[in-house]
Amino acid sequence: MYYFRGTSSNAMYLYPLLKNTHLIFIFLICAFLQAHQPAKPRFRALALAEKGGHHLSYSKAARVWLNQLAADSNFTIDYIDNTDRIDSAFLSDYQLFIQLDYPPYGWTERAVKAFEQYINEGRGGWVGFHHATLLGEFDGYSIWPWFYAFMGQIRFKDYIPDFATGHVWVEDTVHPVMKGLPAVFTVQTEEWYTYDKSPRPQVKVLARVDEQSYNPPSDKIMGDHPVIWTNPAYKSRNIYIFMGHSPDLFQNKAYLQLFKNAIFWASGL
């Protein structure tokens, strides 16, 4: 506040100063409001997960971790537990599709067509986990031919029902999804699916599991056993990560780095 004495001519000289002070105050308020506006999200992600079954604890832990990552890294994530809402218009809102322990069967016909278009035309990226390779005839559903090709022309054969620890060996150390990972990392409490054949001829393998490292040992083995791969034949960036059964994975630093890398690579960042 300004105090002055004298004639009206004194006020005339002080008026510009008062006016400029007012403008500066308005400028500072605007700058403050702009600085505290939430930044525009970098991208939108959609996560599909089963609402029941023995993978539910993994999906619940994944949701907690994903929500925190989204808040820290400025992206948004929505969740669905079935494919009823999926069509081309619905998927157009998302730059990333995360398939959390949801099998490639039982989808609505509309969702199947929309997802194929989404990947074939490169409309967004895809990160799939674990149950995404449950390919075959299950629960009265026939195999999804497009997804069969997408996953490297493999069929589910067997798994280790009582679980085993295993060592995962990184094969491609320069791929962005493998950045910051050790050459070998250990995964506890995993089912370790086997398939009718290795997907290697059809995909780019990024990591494999050493079946000789299984603890306890198991006769459910393949020989060549990829567990992380991408299929460059498709326009969308895509990455499949087999490990995804136990919530213990969210205490595994290597796995969290892998998951984070996959999200940002597949989303195009």
Tab-separated table of C-alpha atoms in Angstrom:
chain	number	residue	atom	x	y	z
A	1	MET	CA	0.000	0.000	0.000
A	2	TYR	CA	1.187	3.523	-0.809
A	3	TYR	CA	0.701	6.600	1.474
A	4	PHE	CA	1.045	10.141	0.215
A	5	ARG	CA	0.038	13.683	1.034
A	6	GLY	CA	-0.462	16.627	-1.175
A	7	THR	CA	-2.599	17.734	-4.074
A	8	SER	CA	-4.311	15.633	-6.670
A	9	SER	CA	-1.263	16.129	-8.902
A	10	ASN	CA	0.691	13.859	-6.518
A	11	ALA	CA	-1.814	11.068	-7.089
A	12	MET	CA	-1.467	11.525	-10.851
A	13	TYR	CA	2.268	10.700	-10.644
A	14	LEU	CA	1.683	7.644	-8.419
A	15	TYR	CA	-1.171	6.173	-10.513
A	16	PRO	CA	1.097	4.428	-13.086
A	17	LEU	CA	2.994	2.736	-10.253
A	18	LEU	CA	-0.242	1.502	-8.691
A	19	LYS	CA	-1.497	0.303	-12.084
A	20	ASN	CA	1.721	-1.594	-12.850
A	21	THR	CA	1.672	-3.206	-9.408
A	22	HIS	CA	-1.837	-4.444	-10.128
A	23	LEU	CA	-0.738	-5.934	-13.466
A	24	ILE	CA	2.257	-7.639	-11.867
A	25	PHE	CA	-0.026	-9.166	-9.246
A	26	ILE	CA	-2.362	-10.542	-11.951
A	27	PHE	CA	0.638	-11.944	-13.854
A	28	LEU	CA	1.938	-13.731	-10.764
A	29	ILE	CA	-1.471	-15.250	-10.034
A	30	CYS	CA	-1.751	-16.527	-13.636
A	31	ALA	CA	1.760	-17.954	-13.528
A	32	PHE	CA	0.993	-19.731	-10.264
A	33	LEU	CA	-2.206	-21.269	-11.622
A	34	GLN	CA	-0.498	-22.409	-14.811
A	35	ALA	CA	2.394	-23.978	-12.898
A	36	HIS	CA	-0.011	-25.960	-10.725
A	37	GLN	CA	-2.224	-27.265	-13.523
A	38	PRO	CA	-1.921	-31.062	-13.939
A	39	ALA	CA	0.245	-31.986	-16.899
A	40	LYS	CA	-1.448	-33.707	-19.814
A	41	PRO	CA	-1.056	-37.501	-19.490
A	42	ARG	CA	1.641	-38.946	-21.718
A	43	PHE	CA	-0.625	-41.793	-22.847
A	44	ARG	CA	-3.629	-43.889	-21.844
A	45	ALA	CA	-3.330	-47.584	-21.052
A	46	LEU	CA	-5.963	-50.284	-20.763
A	47	ALA	CA	-5.423	-53.385	-18.587
A	48	LEU	CA	-7.489	-56.544	-19.070
A	49	ALA	CA	-7.466	-59.049	-16.199
A	50	GLU	CA	-9.622	-61.935	-15.042
A	51	LYS	CA	-11.955	-61.183	-12.141
A	52	GLY	CA	-11.445	-64.581	-10.507
A	53	GLY	CA	-9.312	-67.701	-10.565
A	54	HIS	CA	-5.900	-68.505	-9.143
A	55	HIS	CA	-4.207	-65.577	-10.902
A	56	LEU	CA	-6.325	-63.018	-9.097
A	57	SER	CA	-3.711	-62.260	-6.429
A	58	TYR	CA	-1.152	-61.481	-9.143
A	59	SER	CA	-3.564	-59.157	-10.931
A	60	LYS	CA	-4.439	-57.354	-7.693
A	61	ALA	CA	-0.760	-56.767	-6.914
A	62	ALA	CA	-0.190	-55.641	-10.491
A	63	ARG	CA	-2.980	-53.095	-10.201
A	64	VAL	CA	-1.472	-51.507	-7.080
A	65	TRP	CA	1.931	-51.280	-8.740
A	66	LEU	CA	0.542	-50.002	-12.055
A	67	ASN	CA	-1.483	-47.289	-10.366
A	68	GLN	CA	1.615	-46.024	-8.581
A	69	LEU	CA	3.693	-46.149	-11.766
A	70	ALA	CA	0.985	-44.258	-13.653
A	71	ALA	CA	0.894	-41.551	-10.975
A	72	ASP	CA	4.689	-41.252	-10.877
A	73	SER	CA	5.158	-41.339	-14.658
A	74	ASN	CA	2.126	-39.275	-15.732
A	75	PHE	CA	-0.009	-41.689	-17.680
A	76	THR	CA	-3.530	-42.956	-17.056
A	77	ILE	CA	-4.683	-46.558	-16.790
A	78	ASP	CA	-8.148	-48.112	-16.865
A	79	TYR	CA	-9.141	-51.684	-15.992
A	80	ILE	CA	-11.659	-54.145	-17.405
A	81	ASP	CA	-12.311	-57.769	-16.421
A	82	ASN	CA	-14.019	-58.984	-19.614
A	83	THR	CA	-14.073	-58.078	-23.306
A	84	ASP	CA	-17.706	-56.943	-23.535
A	85	ARG	CA	-16.836	-53.259	-24.023
A	86	ILE	CA	-14.035	-53.791	-26.524
A	87	ASP	CA	-14.609	-52.537	-30.045
A	88	SER	CA	-12.633	-50.294	-32.386
A	89	ALA	CA	-14.061	-47.080	-30.947
A	90	PHE	CA	-13.298	-48.185	-27.391
A	91	LEU	CA	-9.691	-49.128	-28.191
A	92	SER	CA	-9.107	-45.853	-30.058
A	93	ASP	CA	-8.851	-44.110	-26.672
A	94	TYR	CA	-5.804	-46.168	-25.662
A	95	GLN	CA	-2.195	-46.179	-26.789
A	96	LEU	CA	-1.350	-49.334	-24.834
A	97	PHE	CA	-3.173	-52.619	-24.192
A	98	ILE	CA	-1.919	-54.676	-21.229
A	99	GLN	CA	-3.195	-58.250	-21.104
A	100	LEU	CA	-2.802	-59.292	-17.483
A	101	ASP	CA	-3.409	-63.019	-17.101
A	102	TYR	CA	-6.348	-63.108	-19.489
A	103	PRO	CA	-6.545	-66.047	-21.905
A	104	PRO	CA	-6.881	-65.770	-25.690
A	105	TYR	CA	-10.341	-67.341	-25.751
A	106	GLY	CA	-13.839	-66.419	-24.637
A	107	TRP	CA	-13.585	-62.949	-26.200
A	108	THR	CA	-16.634	-61.501	-27.916
A	109	GLU	CA	-16.532	-61.617	-31.710
A	110	ARG	CA	-16.529	-57.822	-31.799
A	111	ALA	CA	-13.555	-57.683	-29.417
A	112	VAL	CA	-11.619	-60.222	-31.487
A	113	LYS	CA	-12.002	-58.149	-34.658
A	114	ALA	CA	-11.184	-54.884	-32.889
A	115	PHE	CA	-8.058	-56.285	-31.209
A	116	GLU	CA	-6.751	-57.804	-34.445
A	117	GLN	CA	-7.239	-54.458	-36.182
A	118	TYR	CA	-5.582	-52.629	-33.281
A	119	ILE	CA	-2.425	-54.746	-33.596
A	120	ASN	CA	-2.373	-55.227	-37.377
A	121	GLU	CA	-2.693	-51.496	-38.049
A	122	GLY	CA	-0.359	-50.361	-35.279
A	123	ARG	CA	-3.003	-48.391	-33.424
A	124	GLY	CA	-1.332	-49.043	-30.073
A	125	GLY	CA	1.156	-51.249	-28.282
A	126	TRP	CA	0.585	-54.534	-26.460
A	127	VAL	CA	2.150	-56.136	-23.383
A	128	GLY	CA	0.925	-59.642	-22.612
A	129	PHE	CA	1.611	-61.837	-19.603
A	130	HIS	CA	1.471	-65.483	-18.631
A	131	HIS	CA	-2.055	-66.640	-19.468
A	132	ALA	CA	-1.925	-64.999	-22.912
A	133	THR	CA	-0.244	-68.169	-24.269
A	134	LEU	CA	-2.933	-70.543	-23.019
A	135	LEU	CA	-3.550	-71.494	-26.641
A	136	GLY	CA	-5.566	-74.532	-27.600
A	137	GLU	CA	-9.088	-75.823	-27.027
A	138	PHE	CA	-10.245	-74.785	-23.560
A	139	ASP	CA	-13.626	-74.494	-21.842
A	140	GLY	CA	-15.435	-75.332	-25.075
A	141	TYR	CA	-13.639	-72.683	-27.122
A	142	SER	CA	-11.559	-73.438	-30.213
A	143	ILE	CA	-8.140	-71.913	-30.750
A	144	TRP	CA	-8.007	-68.297	-31.979
A	145	PRO	CA	-6.025	-68.639	-35.252
A	146	TRP	CA	-4.853	-65.036	-35.379
A	147	PHE	CA	-3.615	-65.086	-31.779
A	148	TYR	CA	-1.945	-68.445	-32.436
A	149	ALA	CA	0.109	-66.809	-35.198
A	150	PHE	CA	0.694	-63.685	-33.087
A	151	MET	CA	2.271	-65.778	-30.307
A	152	GLY	CA	4.591	-67.671	-32.654
A	153	GLN	CA	2.394	-70.627	-33.682
A	154	ILE	CA	2.547	-72.444	-30.351
A	155	ARG	CA	0.032	-74.493	-28.417
A	156	PHE	CA	-0.056	-74.925	-24.667
A	157	LYS	CA	1.098	-78.415	-23.709
A	158	ASP	CA	1.748	-78.660	-19.955
A	159	TYR	CA	2.909	-76.768	-16.865
A	160	ILE	CA	4.523	-77.277	-13.463
A	161	PRO	CA	1.470	-77.303	-11.147
A	162	ASP	CA	3.446	-77.315	-7.910
A	163	PHE	CA	5.692	-74.457	-9.083
A	164	ALA	CA	9.454	-74.073	-9.353
A	165	THR	CA	12.155	-71.444	-9.074
A	166	GLY	CA	13.994	-70.791	-12.337
A	167	HIS	CA	16.835	-68.683	-13.732
A	168	VAL	CA	15.986	-66.440	-16.681
A	169	TRP	CA	18.803	-65.684	-19.117
A	170	VAL	CA	18.709	-62.471	-21.156
A	171	GLU	CA	19.522	-63.134	-24.824
A	172	ASP	CA	19.123	-59.649	-26.309
A	173	THR	CA	20.926	-57.174	-24.069
A	174	VAL	CA	20.390	-54.183	-26.395
A	175	HIS	CA	16.618	-54.341	-26.740
A	176	PRO	CA	14.969	-51.455	-24.809
A	177	VAL	CA	12.758	-53.863	-22.866
A	178	MET	CA	15.848	-55.531	-21.392
A	179	LYS	CA	17.579	-52.287	-20.389
A	180	GLY	CA	18.915	-52.330	-16.825
A	181	LEU	CA	18.305	-56.051	-16.293
A	182	PRO	CA	21.067	-58.394	-15.099
A	183	ALA	CA	22.299	-61.059	-17.523
A	184	VAL	CA	20.559	-63.670	-15.357
A	185	PHE	CA	17.760	-63.142	-12.854
A	186	THR	CA	15.801	-65.532	-10.672
A	187	VAL	CA	12.030	-65.959	-10.654
A	188	GLN	CA	10.397	-67.658	-7.682
A	189	THR	CA	7.091	-69.555	-7.587
A	190	GLU	CA	6.314	-69.939	-11.284
A	191	GLU	CA	4.282	-72.501	-13.218
A	192	TRP	CA	6.583	-72.565	-16.291
A	193	TYR	CA	4.302	-73.512	-19.189
A	194	THR	CA	5.554	-75.835	-21.908
A	195	TYR	CA	4.365	-75.687	-25.521
A	196	ASP	CA	4.196	-78.119	-28.415
A	197	LYS	CA	7.263	-76.398	-29.873
A	198	SER	CA	9.481	-73.362	-29.366
A	199	PRO	CA	8.179	-70.085	-30.839
A	200	ARG	CA	11.758	-69.063	-31.715
A	201	PRO	CA	11.488	-69.533	-35.523
A	202	GLN	CA	8.516	-67.134	-35.645
A	203	VAL	CA	9.473	-64.475	-33.088
A	204	LYS	CA	12.383	-62.448	-31.725
A	205	VAL	CA	13.378	-64.081	-28.439
A	206	LEU	CA	14.648	-61.725	-25.736
A	207	ALA	CA	15.087	-64.188	-22.860
A	208	ARG	CA	14.789	-67.888	-22.031
A	209	VAL	CA	14.512	-69.938	-18.863
A	210	ASP	CA	17.236	-72.412	-17.940
A	211	GLU	CA	15.228	-75.555	-17.296
A	212	GLN	CA	18.210	-77.154	-15.552
A	213	SER	CA	17.921	-74.462	-12.882
A	214	TYR	CA	14.420	-75.509	-11.812
A	215	ASN	CA	14.154	-75.980	-8.084
A	216	PRO	CA	12.718	-78.454	-7.387
A	217	PRO	CA	13.763	-80.206	-10.608
A	218	SER	CA	10.987	-81.049	-13.071
A	219	ASP	CA	10.527	-83.288	-16.082
A	220	LYS	CA	8.184	-80.679	-17.637
A	221	ILE	CA	10.799	-79.300	-20.027
A	222	MET	CA	11.081	-78.176	-23.659
A	223	GLY	CA	14.817	-77.905	-24.301
A	224	ASP	CA	14.752	-74.474	-25.943
A	225	HIS	CA	12.371	-72.552	-23.692
A	226	PRO	CA	11.826	-68.838	-24.534
A	227	VAL	CA	9.910	-66.845	-21.937
A	228	ILE	CA	10.135	-63.259	-23.260
A	229	TRP	CA	9.682	-62.415	-26.925
A	230	THR	CA	8.339	-59.934	-29.463
A	231	ASN	CA	6.832	-60.588	-32.885
A	232	PRO	CA	8.216	-58.084	-35.418
A	233	ALA	CA	5.828	-59.310	-38.128
A	234	TYR	CA	3.100	-57.112	-36.624
A	235	LYS	CA	2.882	-53.346	-36.939
A	236	SER	CA	2.189	-52.692	-33.255
A	237	ARG	CA	5.014	-52.885	-30.763
A	238	ASN	CA	4.323	-56.050	-28.821
A	239	ILE	CA	6.025	-57.960	-26.021
A	240	TYR	CA	5.069	-61.206	-24.327
A	241	ILE	CA	6.376	-61.945	-20.814
A	242	PHE	CA	5.588	-65.437	-19.571
A	243	MET	CA	6.236	-64.829	-15.869
A	244	GLY	CA	3.018	-63.658	-14.239
A	245	HIS	CA	1.569	-66.114	-11.771
A	246	SER	CA	2.634	-65.061	-8.275
A	247	PRO	CA	2.234	-61.660	-6.580
A	248	ASP	CA	5.774	-62.263	-5.259
A	249	LEU	CA	6.966	-60.958	-8.623
A	250	PHE	CA	6.200	-57.432	-7.431
A	251	GLN	CA	9.017	-57.813	-4.906
A	252	ASN	CA	11.446	-58.774	-7.689
A	253	LYS	CA	13.494	-55.751	-8.827
A	254	ALA	CA	14.443	-57.304	-12.165
A	255	TYR	CA	10.814	-58.143	-12.941
A	256	LEU	CA	9.630	-54.641	-12.064
A	257	GLN	CA	12.297	-53.137	-14.320
A	258	LEU	CA	11.210	-55.488	-17.101
A	259	PHE	CA	7.533	-54.599	-16.648
A	260	LYS	CA	8.272	-50.870	-16.611
A	261	ASN	CA	10.511	-51.082	-19.681
A	262	ALA	CA	7.837	-53.043	-21.547
A	263	ILE	CA	5.172	-50.428	-20.821
A	264	PHE	CA	7.200	-47.489	-22.058
A	265	TRP	CA	8.604	-49.306	-25.095
A	266	ALA	CA	5.275	-50.725	-26.248
A	267	SER	CA	3.521	-47.380	-25.758
A	268	GLY	CA	6.044	-45.794	-28.105
A	269	LEU	CA	7.890	-43.665	-25.570
